[in-house]
Tab-separated table of C-alpha atoms in Angstrom:
chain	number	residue	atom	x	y	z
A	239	UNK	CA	106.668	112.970	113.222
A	240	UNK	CA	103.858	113.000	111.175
A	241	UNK	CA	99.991	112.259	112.867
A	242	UNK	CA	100.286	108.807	110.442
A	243	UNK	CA	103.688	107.270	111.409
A	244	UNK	CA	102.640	108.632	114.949
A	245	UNK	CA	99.562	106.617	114.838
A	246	UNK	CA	101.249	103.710	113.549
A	247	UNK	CA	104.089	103.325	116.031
A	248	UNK	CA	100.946	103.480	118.602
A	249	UNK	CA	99.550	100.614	117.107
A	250	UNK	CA	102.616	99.025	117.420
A	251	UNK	CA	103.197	100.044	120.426
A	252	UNK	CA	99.685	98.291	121.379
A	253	UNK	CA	100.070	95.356	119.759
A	254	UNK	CA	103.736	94.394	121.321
A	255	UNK	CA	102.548	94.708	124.922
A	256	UNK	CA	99.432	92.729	124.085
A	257	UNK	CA	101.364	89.685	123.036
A	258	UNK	CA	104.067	90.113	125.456
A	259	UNK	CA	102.385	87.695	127.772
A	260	UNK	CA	102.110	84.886	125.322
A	261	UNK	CA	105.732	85.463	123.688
A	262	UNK	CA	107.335	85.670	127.024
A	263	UNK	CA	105.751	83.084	129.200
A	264	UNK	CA	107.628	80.327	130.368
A	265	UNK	CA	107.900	76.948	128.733
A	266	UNK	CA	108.079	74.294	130.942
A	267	UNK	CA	108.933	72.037	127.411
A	268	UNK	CA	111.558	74.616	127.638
A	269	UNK	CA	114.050	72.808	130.414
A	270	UNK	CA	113.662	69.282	128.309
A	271	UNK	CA	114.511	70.189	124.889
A	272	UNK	CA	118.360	67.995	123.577
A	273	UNK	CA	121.099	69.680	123.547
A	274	UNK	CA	121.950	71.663	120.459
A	275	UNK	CA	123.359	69.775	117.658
A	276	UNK	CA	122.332	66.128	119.042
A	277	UNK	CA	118.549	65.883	116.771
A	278	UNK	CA	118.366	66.578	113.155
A	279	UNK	CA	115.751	68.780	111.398
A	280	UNK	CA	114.665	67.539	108.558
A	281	UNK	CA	114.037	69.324	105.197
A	282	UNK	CA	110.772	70.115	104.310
A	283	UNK	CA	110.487	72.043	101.470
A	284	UNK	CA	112.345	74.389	99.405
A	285	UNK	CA	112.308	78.415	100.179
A	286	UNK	CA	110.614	79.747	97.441
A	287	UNK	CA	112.240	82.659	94.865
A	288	UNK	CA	110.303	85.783	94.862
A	289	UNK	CA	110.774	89.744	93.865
A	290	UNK	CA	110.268	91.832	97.159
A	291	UNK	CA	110.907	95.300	98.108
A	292	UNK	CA	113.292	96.388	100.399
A	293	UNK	CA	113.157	99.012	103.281
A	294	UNK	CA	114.768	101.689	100.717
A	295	UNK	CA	112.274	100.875	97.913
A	296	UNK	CA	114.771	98.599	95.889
A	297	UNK	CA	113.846	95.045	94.194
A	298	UNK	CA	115.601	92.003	95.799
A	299	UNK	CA	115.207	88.889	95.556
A	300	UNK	CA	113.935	86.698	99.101
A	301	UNK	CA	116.785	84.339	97.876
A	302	UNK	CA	119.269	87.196	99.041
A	303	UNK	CA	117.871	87.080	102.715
A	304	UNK	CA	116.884	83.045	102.582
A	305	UNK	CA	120.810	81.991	101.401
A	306	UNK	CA	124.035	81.677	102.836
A	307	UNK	CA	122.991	82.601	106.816
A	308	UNK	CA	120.382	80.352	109.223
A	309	UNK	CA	117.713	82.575	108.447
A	310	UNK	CA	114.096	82.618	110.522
A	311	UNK	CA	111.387	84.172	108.606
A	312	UNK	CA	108.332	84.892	109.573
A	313	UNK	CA	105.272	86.722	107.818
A	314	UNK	CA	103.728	90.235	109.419
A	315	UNK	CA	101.803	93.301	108.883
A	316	UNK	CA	102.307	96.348	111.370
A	317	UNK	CA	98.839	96.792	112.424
A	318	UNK	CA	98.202	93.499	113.560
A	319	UNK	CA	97.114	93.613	117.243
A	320	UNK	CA	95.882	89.342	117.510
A	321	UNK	CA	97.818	88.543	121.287
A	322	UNK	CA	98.174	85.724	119.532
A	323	UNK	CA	99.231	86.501	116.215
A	324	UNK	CA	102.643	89.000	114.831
A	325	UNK	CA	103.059	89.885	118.229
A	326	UNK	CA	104.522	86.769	119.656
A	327	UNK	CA	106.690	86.723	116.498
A	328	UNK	CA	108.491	90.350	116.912
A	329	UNK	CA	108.865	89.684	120.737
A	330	UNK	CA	109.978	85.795	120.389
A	331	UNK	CA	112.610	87.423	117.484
A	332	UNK	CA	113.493	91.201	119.708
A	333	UNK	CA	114.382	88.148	122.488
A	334	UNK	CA	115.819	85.916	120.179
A	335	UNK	CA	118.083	87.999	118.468
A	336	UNK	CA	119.079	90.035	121.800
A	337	UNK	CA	120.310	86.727	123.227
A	338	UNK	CA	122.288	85.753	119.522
A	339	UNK	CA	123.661	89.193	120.134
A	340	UNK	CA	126.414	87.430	122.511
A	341	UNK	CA	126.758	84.568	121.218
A	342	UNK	CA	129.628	82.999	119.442
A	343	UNK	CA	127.892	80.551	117.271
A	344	UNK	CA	125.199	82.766	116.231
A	345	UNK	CA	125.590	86.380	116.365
A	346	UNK	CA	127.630	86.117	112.210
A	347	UNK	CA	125.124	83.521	111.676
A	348	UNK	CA	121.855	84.343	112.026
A	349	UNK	CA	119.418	86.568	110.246
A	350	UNK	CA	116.011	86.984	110.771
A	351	UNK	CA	113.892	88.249	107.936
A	352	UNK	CA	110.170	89.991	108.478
A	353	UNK	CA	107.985	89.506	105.204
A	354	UNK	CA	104.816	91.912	104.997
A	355	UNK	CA	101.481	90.590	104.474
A	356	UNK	CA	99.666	93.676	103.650
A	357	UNK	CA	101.393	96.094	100.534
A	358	UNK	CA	98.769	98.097	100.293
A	359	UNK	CA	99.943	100.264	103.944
A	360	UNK	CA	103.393	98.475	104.763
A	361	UNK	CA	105.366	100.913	102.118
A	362	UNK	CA	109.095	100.770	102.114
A	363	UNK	CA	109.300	103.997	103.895
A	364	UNK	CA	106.900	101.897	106.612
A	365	UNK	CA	109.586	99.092	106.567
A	366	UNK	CA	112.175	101.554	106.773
A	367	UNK	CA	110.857	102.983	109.887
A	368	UNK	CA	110.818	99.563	111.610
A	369	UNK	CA	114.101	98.157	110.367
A	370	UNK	CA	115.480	101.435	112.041
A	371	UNK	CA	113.918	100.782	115.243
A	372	UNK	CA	115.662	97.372	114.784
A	373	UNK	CA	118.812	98.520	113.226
A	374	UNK	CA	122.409	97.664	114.818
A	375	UNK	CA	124.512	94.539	116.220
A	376	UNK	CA	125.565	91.363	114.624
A	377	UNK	CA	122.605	89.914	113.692
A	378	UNK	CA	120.450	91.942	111.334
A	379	UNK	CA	116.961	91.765	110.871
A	380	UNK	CA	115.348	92.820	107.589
A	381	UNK	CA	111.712	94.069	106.375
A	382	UNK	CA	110.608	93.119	102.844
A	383	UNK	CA	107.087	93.351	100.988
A	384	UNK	CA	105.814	92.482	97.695
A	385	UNK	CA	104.860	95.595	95.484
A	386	UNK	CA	101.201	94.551	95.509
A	387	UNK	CA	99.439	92.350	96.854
A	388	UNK	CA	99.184	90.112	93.156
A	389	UNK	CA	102.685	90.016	93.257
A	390	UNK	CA	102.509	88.533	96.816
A	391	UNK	CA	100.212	86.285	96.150
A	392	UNK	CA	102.371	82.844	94.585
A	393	UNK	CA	104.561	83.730	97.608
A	394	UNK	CA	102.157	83.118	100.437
A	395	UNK	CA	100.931	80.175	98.289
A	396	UNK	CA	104.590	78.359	98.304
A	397	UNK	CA	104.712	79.260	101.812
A	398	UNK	CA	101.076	77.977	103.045
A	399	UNK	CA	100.348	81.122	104.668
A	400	UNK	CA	96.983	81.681	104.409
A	401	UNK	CA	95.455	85.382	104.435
A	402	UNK	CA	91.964	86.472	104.587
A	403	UNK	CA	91.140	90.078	104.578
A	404	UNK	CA	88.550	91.361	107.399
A	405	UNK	CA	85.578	93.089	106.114
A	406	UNK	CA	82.795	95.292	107.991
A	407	UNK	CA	79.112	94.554	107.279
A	408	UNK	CA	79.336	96.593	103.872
A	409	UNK	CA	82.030	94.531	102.411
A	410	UNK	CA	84.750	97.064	102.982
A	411	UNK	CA	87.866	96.380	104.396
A	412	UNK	CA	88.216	96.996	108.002
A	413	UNK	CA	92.377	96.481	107.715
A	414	UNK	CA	93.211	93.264	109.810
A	415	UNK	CA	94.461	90.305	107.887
A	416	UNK	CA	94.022	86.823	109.537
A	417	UNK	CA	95.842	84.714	108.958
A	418	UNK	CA	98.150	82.029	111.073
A	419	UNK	CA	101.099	82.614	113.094
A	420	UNK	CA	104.130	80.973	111.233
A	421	UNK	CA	108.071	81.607	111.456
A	422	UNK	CA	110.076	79.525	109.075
A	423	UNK	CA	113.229	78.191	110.267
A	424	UNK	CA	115.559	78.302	106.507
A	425	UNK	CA	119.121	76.928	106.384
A	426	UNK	CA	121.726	78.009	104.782
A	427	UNK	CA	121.017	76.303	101.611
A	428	UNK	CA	117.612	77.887	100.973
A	429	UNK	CA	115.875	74.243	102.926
A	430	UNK	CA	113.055	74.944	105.367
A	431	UNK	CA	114.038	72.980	108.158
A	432	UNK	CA	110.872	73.811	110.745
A	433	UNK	CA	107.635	75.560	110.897
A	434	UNK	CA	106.220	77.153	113.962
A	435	UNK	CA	102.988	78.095	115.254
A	436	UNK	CA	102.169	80.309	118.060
A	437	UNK	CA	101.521	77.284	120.258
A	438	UNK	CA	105.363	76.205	119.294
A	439	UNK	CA	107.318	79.297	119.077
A	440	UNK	CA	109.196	80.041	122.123
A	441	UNK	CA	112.808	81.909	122.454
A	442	UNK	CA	114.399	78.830	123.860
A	443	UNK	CA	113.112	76.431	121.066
A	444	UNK	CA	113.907	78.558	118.675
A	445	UNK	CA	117.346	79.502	119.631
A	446	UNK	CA	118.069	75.750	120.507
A	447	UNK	CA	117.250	74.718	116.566
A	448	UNK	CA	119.513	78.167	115.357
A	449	UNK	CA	122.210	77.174	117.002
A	450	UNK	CA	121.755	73.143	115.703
A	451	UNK	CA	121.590	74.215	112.341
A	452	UNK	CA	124.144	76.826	112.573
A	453	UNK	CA	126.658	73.368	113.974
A	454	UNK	CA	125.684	71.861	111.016
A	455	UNK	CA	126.792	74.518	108.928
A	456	UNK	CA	129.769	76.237	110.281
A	457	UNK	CA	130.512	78.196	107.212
A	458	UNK	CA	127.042	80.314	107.342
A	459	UNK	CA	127.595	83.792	107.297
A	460	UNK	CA	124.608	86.527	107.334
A	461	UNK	CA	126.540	89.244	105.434
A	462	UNK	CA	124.524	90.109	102.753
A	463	UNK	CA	125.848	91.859	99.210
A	464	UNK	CA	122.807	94.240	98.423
A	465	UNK	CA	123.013	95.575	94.628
């Protein structure tokens, strides 16, 4: 393994086990929520088109991974080490999908989609190296980033995922991005149905609204036809 990808699995490696805390901690909102498939979410707006890159380097649309399946999508870059920040999203979807994993109403259902914020280091053969680590099971998770960040640019804009990049005292980038913790809960039909924030992203929420939605549409499937 090469002294980068070495280096970059560290930081990873770093950055999981600082959020652990906050994705894992209990949610005493947790025991209360209704019982799947007894509240509606409501639409809120429509998943925007866009040109990404897959893990192998190919163009794709995010239509292909935000059709068809329940889909939760959430925005990340691989060096991000905020407790609060891309953290709690990989652990809240390792858990999430983990617990789909076995069972019946979501495991052909559900698809969880990680969009990159930061082009410039997240390459395809970056993605590819996570979506390996993640690779297997009924539920797949995929890794997709613009080409640049110009290109990623309407994207975030549709989305309302604000970036800033972090610069030192000479103006230079130091490599963090902030920007807010969101995961997008998508149906089937390409509709975001919910938004979450670190302070409302929990596995048990989140699995509770999967499996409402995936009720609602019983025909989702997340097989995907890649070109």
């Amino acid at each position: 393994m090469s002294a980068r990808r070495s280096g970059l699995r560290a930081t990873i490696a770093f950055a999981l086990a600082l959020g652990a805390t906050s994705a894992f901690a209990v949610d005493p909102a947790a025991t209360r929520l209704p019982a799947p498939g007894s509240y509606v979410l409501h639409s809120i707006q429509s998943a925007p088109e866009a040109s990404l890159l897959d893990a192998q380097g190919r163009r794709t649309s995010l239509s292909a991974y935000t059709r068809g399946a329940v889909t939760a999508l959430g925005f990340f870059y691989s060096r991000c080490a905020d407790p609060l920040g891309c953290p709690v999203a990989w652990s809240t979807f390792e858990e999430t999908r983990k617990q789909a994993e076995t069972d019946p109403l979501l495991k052909g259902r559900l698809r969880l989609v990680f969009v990159s914020l930061d082009p410039n280091r997240d390459t395809p053969s970056v993605l590819r190296m996570l979506e390996t680590q993640e690779r297997g099971g009924d539920v797949p998770w995929v890794f997709l980033v613009g080409a640049s960040e110009a290109e990623m640019t309407p994207l975030l804009s549709a989305m309302g995922q604000n970036i800033a990049y972090e610069t030192d005292r000479a103006g230079r980038r130091t490599g963090a991005i902030n920007h807010m913790l969101k995961v997008f809960l998508i149906d089937p039909e390409g509709w975001v149905r919910e938004i979450y924030s670190t302070a409302f992203l929990t596995t048990e929420g989140l699995l509770n609204d999967l499996r409402t939605l995936a009720m609602e549409f019983p025909d989702a499937s997340n097989a995907v036809a890649l070109k």
